[in-house]
PDB file of C-alpha atoms in Angstrom:
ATOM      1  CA  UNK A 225       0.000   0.000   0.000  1.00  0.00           C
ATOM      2  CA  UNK A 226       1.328   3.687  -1.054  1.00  0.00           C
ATOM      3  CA  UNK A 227       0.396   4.824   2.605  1.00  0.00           C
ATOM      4  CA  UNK A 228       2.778   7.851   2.186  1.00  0.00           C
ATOM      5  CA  UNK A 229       0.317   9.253  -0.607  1.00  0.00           C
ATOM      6  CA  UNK A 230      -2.802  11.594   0.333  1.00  0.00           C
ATOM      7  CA  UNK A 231      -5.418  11.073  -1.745  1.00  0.00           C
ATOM      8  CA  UNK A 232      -7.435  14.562  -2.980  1.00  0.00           C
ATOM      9  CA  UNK A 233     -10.553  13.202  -1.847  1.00  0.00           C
ATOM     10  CA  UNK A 234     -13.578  15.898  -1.212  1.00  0.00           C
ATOM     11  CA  UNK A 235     -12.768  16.066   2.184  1.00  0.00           C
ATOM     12  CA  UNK A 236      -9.116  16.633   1.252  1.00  0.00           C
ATOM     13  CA  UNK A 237     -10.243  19.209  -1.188  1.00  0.00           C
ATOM     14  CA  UNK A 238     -12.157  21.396   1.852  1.00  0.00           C
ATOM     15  CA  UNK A 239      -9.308  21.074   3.840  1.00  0.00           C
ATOM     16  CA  UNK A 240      -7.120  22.462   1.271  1.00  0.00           C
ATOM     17  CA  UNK A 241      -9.960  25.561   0.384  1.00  0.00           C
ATOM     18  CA  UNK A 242      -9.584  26.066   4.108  1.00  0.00           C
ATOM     19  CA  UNK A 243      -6.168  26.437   4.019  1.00  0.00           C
ATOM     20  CA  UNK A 244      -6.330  28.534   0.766  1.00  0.00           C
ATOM     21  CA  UNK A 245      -8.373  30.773   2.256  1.00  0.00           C
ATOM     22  CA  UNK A 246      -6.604  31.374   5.028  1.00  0.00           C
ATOM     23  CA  UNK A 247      -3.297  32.117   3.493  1.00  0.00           C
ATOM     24  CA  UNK A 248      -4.860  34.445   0.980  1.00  0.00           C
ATOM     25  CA  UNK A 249      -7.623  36.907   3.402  1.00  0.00           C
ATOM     26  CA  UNK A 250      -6.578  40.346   3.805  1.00  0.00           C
ATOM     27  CA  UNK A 251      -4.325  40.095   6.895  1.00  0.00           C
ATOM     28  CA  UNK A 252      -4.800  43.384   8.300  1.00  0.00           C
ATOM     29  CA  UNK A 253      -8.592  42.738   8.351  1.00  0.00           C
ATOM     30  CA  UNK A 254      -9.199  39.775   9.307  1.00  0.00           C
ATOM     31  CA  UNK A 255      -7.544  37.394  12.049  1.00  0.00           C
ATOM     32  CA  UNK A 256      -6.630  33.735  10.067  1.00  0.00           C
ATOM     33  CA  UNK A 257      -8.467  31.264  13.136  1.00  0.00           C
ATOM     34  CA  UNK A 258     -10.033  28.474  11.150  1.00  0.00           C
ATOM     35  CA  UNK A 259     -11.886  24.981  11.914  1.00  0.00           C
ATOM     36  CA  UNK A 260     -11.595  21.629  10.344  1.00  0.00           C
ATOM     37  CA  UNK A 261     -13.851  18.929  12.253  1.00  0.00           C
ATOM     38  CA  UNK A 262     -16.339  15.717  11.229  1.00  0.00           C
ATOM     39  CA  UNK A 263     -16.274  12.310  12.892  1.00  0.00           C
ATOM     40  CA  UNK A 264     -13.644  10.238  13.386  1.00  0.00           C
ATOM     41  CA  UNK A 265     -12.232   8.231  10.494  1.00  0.00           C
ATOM     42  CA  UNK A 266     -12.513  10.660   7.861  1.00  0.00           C
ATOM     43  CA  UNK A 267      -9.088  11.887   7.227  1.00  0.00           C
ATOM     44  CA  UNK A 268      -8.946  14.934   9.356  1.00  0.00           C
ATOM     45  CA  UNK A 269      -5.237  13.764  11.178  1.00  0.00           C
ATOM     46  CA  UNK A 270      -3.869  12.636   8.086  1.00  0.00           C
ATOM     47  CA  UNK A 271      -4.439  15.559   6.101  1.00  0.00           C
ATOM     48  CA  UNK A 272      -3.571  17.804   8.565  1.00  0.00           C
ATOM     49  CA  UNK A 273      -0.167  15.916   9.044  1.00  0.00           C
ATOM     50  CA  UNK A 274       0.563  15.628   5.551  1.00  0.00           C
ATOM     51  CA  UNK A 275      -0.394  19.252   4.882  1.00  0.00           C
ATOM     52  CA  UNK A 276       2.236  20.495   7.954  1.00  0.00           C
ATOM     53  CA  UNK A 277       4.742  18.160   6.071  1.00  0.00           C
ATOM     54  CA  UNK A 278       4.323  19.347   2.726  1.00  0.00           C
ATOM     55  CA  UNK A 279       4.064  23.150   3.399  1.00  0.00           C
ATOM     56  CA  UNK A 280       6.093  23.940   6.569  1.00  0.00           C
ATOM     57  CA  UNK A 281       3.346  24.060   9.084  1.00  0.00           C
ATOM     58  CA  UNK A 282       3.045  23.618  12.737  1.00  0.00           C
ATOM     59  CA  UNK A 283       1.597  20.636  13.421  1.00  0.00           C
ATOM     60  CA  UNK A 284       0.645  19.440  17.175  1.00  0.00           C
ATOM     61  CA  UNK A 285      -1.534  17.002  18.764  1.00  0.00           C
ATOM     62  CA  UNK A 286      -3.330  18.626  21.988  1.00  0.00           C
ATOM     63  CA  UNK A 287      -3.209  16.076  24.970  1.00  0.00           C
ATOM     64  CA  UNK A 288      -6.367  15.753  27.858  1.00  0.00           C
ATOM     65  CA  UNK A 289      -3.686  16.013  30.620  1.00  0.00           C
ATOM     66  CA  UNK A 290      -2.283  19.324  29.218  1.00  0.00           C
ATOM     67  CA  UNK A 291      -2.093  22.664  31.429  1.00  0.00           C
ATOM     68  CA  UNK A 292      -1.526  26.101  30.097  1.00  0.00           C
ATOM     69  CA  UNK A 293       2.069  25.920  30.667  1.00  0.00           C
ATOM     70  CA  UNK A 294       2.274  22.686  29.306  1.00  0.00           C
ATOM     71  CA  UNK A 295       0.906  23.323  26.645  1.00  0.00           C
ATOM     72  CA  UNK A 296       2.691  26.677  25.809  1.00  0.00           C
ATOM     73  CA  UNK A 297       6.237  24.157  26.329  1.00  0.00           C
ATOM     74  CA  UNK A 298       5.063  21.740  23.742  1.00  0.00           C
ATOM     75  CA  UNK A 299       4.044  24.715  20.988  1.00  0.00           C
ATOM     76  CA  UNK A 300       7.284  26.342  21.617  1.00  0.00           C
ATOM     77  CA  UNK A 301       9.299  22.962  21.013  1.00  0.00           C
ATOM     78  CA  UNK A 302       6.821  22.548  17.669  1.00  0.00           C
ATOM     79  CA  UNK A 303       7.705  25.737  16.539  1.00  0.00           C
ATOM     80  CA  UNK A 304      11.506  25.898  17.214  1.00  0.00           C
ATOM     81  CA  UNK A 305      11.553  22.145  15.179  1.00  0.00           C
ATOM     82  CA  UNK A 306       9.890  23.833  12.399  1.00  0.00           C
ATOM     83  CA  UNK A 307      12.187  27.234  12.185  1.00  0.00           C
ATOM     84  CA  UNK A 308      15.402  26.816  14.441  1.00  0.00           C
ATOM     85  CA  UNK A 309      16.047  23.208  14.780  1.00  0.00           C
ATOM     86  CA  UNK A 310      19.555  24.519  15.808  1.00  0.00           C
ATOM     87  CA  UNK A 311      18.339  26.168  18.704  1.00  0.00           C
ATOM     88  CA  UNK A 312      18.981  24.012  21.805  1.00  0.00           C
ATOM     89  CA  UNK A 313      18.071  26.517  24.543  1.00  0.00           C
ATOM     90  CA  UNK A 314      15.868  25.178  27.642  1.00  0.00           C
ATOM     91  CA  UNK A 315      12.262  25.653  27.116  1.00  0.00           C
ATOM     92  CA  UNK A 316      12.198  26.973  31.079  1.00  0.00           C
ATOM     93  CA  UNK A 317      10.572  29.820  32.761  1.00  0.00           C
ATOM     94  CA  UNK A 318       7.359  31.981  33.518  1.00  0.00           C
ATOM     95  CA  UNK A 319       4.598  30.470  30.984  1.00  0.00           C
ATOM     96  CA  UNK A 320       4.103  34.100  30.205  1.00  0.00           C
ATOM     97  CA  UNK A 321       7.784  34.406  28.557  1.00  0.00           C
ATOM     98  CA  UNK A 322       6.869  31.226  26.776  1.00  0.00           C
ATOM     99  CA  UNK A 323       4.189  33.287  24.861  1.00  0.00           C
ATOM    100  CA  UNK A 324       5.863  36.042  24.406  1.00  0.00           C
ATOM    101  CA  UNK A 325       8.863  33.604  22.590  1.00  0.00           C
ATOM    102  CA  UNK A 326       5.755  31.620  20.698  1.00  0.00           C
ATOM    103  CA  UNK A 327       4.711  35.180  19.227  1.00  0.00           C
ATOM    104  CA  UNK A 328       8.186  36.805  18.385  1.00  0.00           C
ATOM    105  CA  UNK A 329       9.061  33.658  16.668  1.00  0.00           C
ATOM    106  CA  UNK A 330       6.272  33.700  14.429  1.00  0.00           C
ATOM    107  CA  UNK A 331       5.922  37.018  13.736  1.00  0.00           C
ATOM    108  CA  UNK A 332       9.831  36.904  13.034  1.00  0.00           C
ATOM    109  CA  UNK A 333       9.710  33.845  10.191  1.00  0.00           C
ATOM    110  CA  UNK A 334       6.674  35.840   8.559  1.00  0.00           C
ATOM    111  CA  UNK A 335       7.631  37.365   5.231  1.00  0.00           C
ATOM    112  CA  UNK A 336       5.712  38.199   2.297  1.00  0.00           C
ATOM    113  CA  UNK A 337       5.836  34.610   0.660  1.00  0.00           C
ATOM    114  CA  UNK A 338       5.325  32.896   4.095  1.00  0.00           C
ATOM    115  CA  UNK A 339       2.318  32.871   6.843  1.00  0.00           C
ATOM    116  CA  UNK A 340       3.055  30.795   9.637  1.00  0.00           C
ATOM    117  CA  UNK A 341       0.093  27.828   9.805  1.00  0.00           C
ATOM    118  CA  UNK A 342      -0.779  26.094  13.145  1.00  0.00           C
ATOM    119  CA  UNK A 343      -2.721  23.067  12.959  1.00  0.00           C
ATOM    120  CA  UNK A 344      -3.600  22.065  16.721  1.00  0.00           C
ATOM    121  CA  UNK A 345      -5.044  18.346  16.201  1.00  0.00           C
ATOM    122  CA  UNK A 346      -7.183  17.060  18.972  1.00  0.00           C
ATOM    123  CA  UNK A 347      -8.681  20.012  20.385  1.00  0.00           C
ATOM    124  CA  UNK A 348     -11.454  18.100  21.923  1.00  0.00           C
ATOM    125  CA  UNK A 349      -9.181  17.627  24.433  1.00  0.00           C
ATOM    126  CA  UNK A 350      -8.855  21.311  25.726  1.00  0.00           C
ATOM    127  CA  UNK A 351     -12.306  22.116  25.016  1.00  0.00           C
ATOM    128  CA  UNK A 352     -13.231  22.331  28.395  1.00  0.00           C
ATOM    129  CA  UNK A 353     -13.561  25.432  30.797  1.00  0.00           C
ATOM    130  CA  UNK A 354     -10.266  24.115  32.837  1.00  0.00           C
ATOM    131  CA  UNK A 355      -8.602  24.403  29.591  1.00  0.00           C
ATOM    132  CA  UNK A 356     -10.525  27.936  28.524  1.00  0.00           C
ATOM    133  CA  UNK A 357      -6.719  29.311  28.903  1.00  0.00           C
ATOM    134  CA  UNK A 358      -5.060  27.447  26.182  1.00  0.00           C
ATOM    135  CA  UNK A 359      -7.975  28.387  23.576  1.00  0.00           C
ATOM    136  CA  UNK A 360      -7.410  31.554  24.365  1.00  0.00           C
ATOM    137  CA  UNK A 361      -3.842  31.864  23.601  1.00  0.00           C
ATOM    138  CA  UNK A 362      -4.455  30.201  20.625  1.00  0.00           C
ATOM    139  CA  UNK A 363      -7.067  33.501  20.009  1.00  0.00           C
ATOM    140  CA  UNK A 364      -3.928  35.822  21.316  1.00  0.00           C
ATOM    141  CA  UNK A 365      -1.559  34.317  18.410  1.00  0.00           C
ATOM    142  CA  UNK A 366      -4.214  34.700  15.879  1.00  0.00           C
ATOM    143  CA  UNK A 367      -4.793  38.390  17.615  1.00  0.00           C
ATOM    144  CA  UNK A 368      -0.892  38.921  17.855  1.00  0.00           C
ATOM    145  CA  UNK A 369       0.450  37.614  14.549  1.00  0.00           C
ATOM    146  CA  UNK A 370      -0.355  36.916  10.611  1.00  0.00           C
ATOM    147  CA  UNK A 371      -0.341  33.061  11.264  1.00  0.00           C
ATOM    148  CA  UNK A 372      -3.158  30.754  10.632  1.00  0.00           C
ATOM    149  CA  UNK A 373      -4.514  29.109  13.529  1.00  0.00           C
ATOM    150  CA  UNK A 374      -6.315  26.119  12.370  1.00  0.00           C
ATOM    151  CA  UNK A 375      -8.530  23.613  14.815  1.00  0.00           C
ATOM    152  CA  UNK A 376      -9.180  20.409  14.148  1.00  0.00           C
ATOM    153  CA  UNK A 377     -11.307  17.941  16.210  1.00  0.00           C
ATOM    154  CA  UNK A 378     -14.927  15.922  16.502  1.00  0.00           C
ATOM    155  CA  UNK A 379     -17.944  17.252  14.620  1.00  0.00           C
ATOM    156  CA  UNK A 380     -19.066  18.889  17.228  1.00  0.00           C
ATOM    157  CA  UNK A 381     -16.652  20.959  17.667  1.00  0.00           C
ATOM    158  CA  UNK A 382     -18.080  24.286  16.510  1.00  0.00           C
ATOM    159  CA  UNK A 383     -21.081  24.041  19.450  1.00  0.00           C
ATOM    160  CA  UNK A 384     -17.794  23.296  21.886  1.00  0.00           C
ATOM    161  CA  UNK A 385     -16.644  26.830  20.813  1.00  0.00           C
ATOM    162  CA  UNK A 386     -19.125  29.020  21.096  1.00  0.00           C
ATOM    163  CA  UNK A 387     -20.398  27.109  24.514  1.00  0.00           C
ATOM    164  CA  UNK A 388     -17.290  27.454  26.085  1.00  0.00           C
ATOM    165  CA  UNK A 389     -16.538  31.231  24.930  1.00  0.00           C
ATOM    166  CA  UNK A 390     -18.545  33.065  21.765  1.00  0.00           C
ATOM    167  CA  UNK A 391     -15.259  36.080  21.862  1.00  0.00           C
ATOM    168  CA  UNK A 392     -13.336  32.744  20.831  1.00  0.00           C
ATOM    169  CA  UNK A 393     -15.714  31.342  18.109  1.00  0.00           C
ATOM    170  CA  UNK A 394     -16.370  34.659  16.154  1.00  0.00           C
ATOM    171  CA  UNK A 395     -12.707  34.710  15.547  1.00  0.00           C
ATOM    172  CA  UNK A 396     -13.070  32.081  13.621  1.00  0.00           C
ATOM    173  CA  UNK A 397     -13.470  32.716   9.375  1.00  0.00           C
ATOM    174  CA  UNK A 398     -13.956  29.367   7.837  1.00  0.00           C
ATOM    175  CA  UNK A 399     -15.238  26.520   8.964  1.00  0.00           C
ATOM    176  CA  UNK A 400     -14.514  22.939   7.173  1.00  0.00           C
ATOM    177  CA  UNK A 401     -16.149  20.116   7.693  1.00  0.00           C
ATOM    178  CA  UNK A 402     -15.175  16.579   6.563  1.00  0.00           C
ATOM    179  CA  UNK A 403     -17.800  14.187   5.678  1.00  0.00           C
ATOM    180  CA  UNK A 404     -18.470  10.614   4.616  1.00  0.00           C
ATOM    181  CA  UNK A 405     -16.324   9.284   1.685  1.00  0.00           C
ATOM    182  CA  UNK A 406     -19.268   9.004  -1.346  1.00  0.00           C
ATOM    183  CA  UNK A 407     -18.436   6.121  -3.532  1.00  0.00           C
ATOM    184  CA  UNK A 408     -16.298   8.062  -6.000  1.00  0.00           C
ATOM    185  CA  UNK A 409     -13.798   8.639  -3.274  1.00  0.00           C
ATOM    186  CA  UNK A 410     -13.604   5.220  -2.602  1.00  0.00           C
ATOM    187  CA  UNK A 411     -12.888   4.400  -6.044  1.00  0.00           C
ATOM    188  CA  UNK A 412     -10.412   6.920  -6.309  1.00  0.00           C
ATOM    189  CA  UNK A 413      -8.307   5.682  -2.804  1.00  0.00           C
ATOM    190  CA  UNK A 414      -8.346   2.319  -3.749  1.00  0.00           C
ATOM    191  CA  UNK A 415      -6.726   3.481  -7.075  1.00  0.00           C
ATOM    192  CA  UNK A 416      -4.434   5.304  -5.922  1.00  0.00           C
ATOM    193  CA  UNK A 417      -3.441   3.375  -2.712  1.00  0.00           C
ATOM    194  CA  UNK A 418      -3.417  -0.093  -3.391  1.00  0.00           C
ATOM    195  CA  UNK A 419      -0.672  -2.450  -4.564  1.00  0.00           C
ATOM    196  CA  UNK A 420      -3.263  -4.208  -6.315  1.00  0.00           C
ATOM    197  CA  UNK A 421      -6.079  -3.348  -8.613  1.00  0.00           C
ATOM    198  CA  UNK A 422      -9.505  -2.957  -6.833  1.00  0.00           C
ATOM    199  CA  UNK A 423     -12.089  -3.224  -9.166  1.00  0.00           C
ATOM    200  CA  UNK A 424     -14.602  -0.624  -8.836  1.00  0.00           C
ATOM    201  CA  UNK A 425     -17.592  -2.922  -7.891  1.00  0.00           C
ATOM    202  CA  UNK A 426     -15.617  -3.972  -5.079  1.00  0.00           C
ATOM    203  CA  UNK A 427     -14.505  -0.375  -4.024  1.00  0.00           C
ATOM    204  CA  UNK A 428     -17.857   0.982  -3.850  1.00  0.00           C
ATOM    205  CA  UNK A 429     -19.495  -2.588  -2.111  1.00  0.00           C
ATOM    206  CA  UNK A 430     -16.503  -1.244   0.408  1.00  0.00           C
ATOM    207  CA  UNK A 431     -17.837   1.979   0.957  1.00  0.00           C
ATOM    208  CA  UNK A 432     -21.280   0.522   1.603  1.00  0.00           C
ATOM    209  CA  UNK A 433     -22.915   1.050   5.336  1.00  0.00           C
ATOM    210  CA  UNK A 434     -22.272  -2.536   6.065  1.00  0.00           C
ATOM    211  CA  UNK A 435     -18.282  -2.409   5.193  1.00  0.00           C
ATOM    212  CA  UNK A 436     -16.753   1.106   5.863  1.00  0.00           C
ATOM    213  CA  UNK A 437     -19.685   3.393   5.614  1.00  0.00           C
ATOM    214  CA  UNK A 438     -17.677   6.297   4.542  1.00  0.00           C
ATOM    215  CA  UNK A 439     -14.954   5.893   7.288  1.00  0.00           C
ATOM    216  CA  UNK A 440     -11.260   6.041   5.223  1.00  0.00           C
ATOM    217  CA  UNK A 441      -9.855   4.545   7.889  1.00  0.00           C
ATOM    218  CA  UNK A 442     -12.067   1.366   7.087  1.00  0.00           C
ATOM    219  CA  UNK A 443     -11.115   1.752   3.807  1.00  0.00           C
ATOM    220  CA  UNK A 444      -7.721   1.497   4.132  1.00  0.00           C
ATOM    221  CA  UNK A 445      -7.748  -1.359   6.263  1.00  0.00           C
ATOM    222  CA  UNK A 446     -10.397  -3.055   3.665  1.00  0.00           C
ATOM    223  CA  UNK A 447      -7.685  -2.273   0.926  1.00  0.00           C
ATOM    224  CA  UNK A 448      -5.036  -3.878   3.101  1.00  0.00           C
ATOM    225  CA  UNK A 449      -6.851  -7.039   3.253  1.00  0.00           C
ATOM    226  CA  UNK A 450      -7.898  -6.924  -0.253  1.00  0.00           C
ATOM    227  CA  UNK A 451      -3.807  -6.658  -1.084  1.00  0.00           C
ATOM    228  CA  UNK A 452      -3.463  -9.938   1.462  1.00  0.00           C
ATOM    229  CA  UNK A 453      -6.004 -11.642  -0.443  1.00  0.00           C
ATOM    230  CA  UNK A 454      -4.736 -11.191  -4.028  1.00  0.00           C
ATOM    231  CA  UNK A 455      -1.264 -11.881  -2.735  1.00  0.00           C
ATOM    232  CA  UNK A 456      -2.066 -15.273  -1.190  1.00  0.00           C
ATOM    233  CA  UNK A 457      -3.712 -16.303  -4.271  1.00  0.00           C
ATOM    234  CA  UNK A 458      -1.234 -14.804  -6.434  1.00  0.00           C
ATOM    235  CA  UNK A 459      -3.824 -12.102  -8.273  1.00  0.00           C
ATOM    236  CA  UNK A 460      -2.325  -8.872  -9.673  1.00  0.00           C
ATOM    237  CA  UNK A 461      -6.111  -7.657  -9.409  1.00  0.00           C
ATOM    238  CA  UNK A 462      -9.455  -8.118  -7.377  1.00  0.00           C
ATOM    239  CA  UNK A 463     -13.157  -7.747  -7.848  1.00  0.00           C
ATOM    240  CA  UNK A 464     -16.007  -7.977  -5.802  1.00  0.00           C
ATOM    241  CA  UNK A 465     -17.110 -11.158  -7.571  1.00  0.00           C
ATOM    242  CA  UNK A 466     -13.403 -12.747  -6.470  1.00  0.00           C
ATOM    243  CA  UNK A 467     -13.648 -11.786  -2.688  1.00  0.00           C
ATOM    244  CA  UNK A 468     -16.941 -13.182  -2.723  1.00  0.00           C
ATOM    245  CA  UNK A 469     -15.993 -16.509  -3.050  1.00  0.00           C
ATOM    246  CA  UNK A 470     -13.184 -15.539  -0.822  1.00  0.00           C
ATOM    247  CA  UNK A 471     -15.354 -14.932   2.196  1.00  0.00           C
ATOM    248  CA  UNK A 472     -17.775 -17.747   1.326  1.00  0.00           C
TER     249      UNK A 472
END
């Protein structure tokens, strides 16, 4: 399996107007806080991943057990990997110094041919009025610099904002939501993923309620097995006809 590619799928294609948008608003009008959020299994992690990879973004996971100045420690580290992997000096001191070096970093690598982009992954777990502090400073970079500030969690994540603090969620300018794979994005992943050909009959019966149900992390197990399948019976292709009788 090519699991190193990411397929444009529809979902991938909002999260890429997201960050589009973003990158191109009118920066001295309008703060860059953005949301990307849907159920689980729909791509969300990988795209944001892959999209931090591919265009020298932030990316961070946001853990249940974090505190303010945790959480400050671990952006800081994120950051320095991404612009001054050279810099070895102790992440130590007054959480409010932390900031201040989160902000003068960013605001230092900005230039006209580069915004800074954030993705915080996981957010769900500091969406909580114990943790109102570290969506706030998240607010105070978007209020502080030019970077993009993007969110990314469970699809209900946009009620979790505006309960926990409406200042916070009108920050926000775009909202993208992931949704269900449809059948031609199954086709198209099992194309492009596979080691095998999957026969379109069989890609779509794999996107069916009963098999993934528009969950691409089914999917890509379900391709997995399909590439198990042809191997042991020495197929350079599969169909739905052929796993069939498999499974029978």
């Amino acid at each position: 399996m090519k699991s190193h590619l990411l397929v444009t799928t529809k979902n991938v294609r909002r999260g890429l107007e997201c960050m589009s948008y973003l990158l191109s608003r009118p920066v001295a009008h309008q703060v860059g806080m953005a949301m990307i959020y849907g159920r689980p299994g729909l791509g969300k992690t990988q795209f944001s991943m892959r999209y931090a990879i591919e265009h020298n973004a932030v990316y961070m996971s946001a853990l249940k057990a974090s505190t303010p100045k945790s959480f400050v420690v671990e952006l800081l580290k994120a950051i320095r990997a991404l612009y001054e992997p050279e810099n070895s000096t102790p992440i130590t001191g007054p959480k409010a110094r932390l900031f201040r070096e989160v902000l003068d970093t960013l605001n230092r690598y900005t230039t006209k041919v580069h915004l800074p982009v954030l993705l915080i992954d996981e957010v769900d777990n500091i969406m909580h009025y114990p943790h109102e502090d570290i969506v706030g400073m998240l607010r105070d970079i978007a209020d502080n610099t030019v970077a993009a500030v993007v969110l990314v969690g469970m699809q209900n994540l946009r009620d979790k904002v505006a309960k926990l603090n409406s200042h916070y969620y009108n920050r926000f300018i775009y909202f993208a939501e992931f949704k269900a794979l449809d059948n031609s994005d199954a086709v198209m992943m099992c194309k492009e993923l596979s080691d095998i050909e999957i026969a379109e009959d069989l890609a779509r019966f794999s996107n069916e309620k009963s098999q993934a149900g528009g969950d691409a992390r089914k999917l890509i197990k379900a391709i997995r097995l399909y590439e198990e399948i042809a191997a042991k019976l020495g197929l350079k292709s599969l169909n739905l006809n052929d796993y069939m009788k498999v499974i029978k």
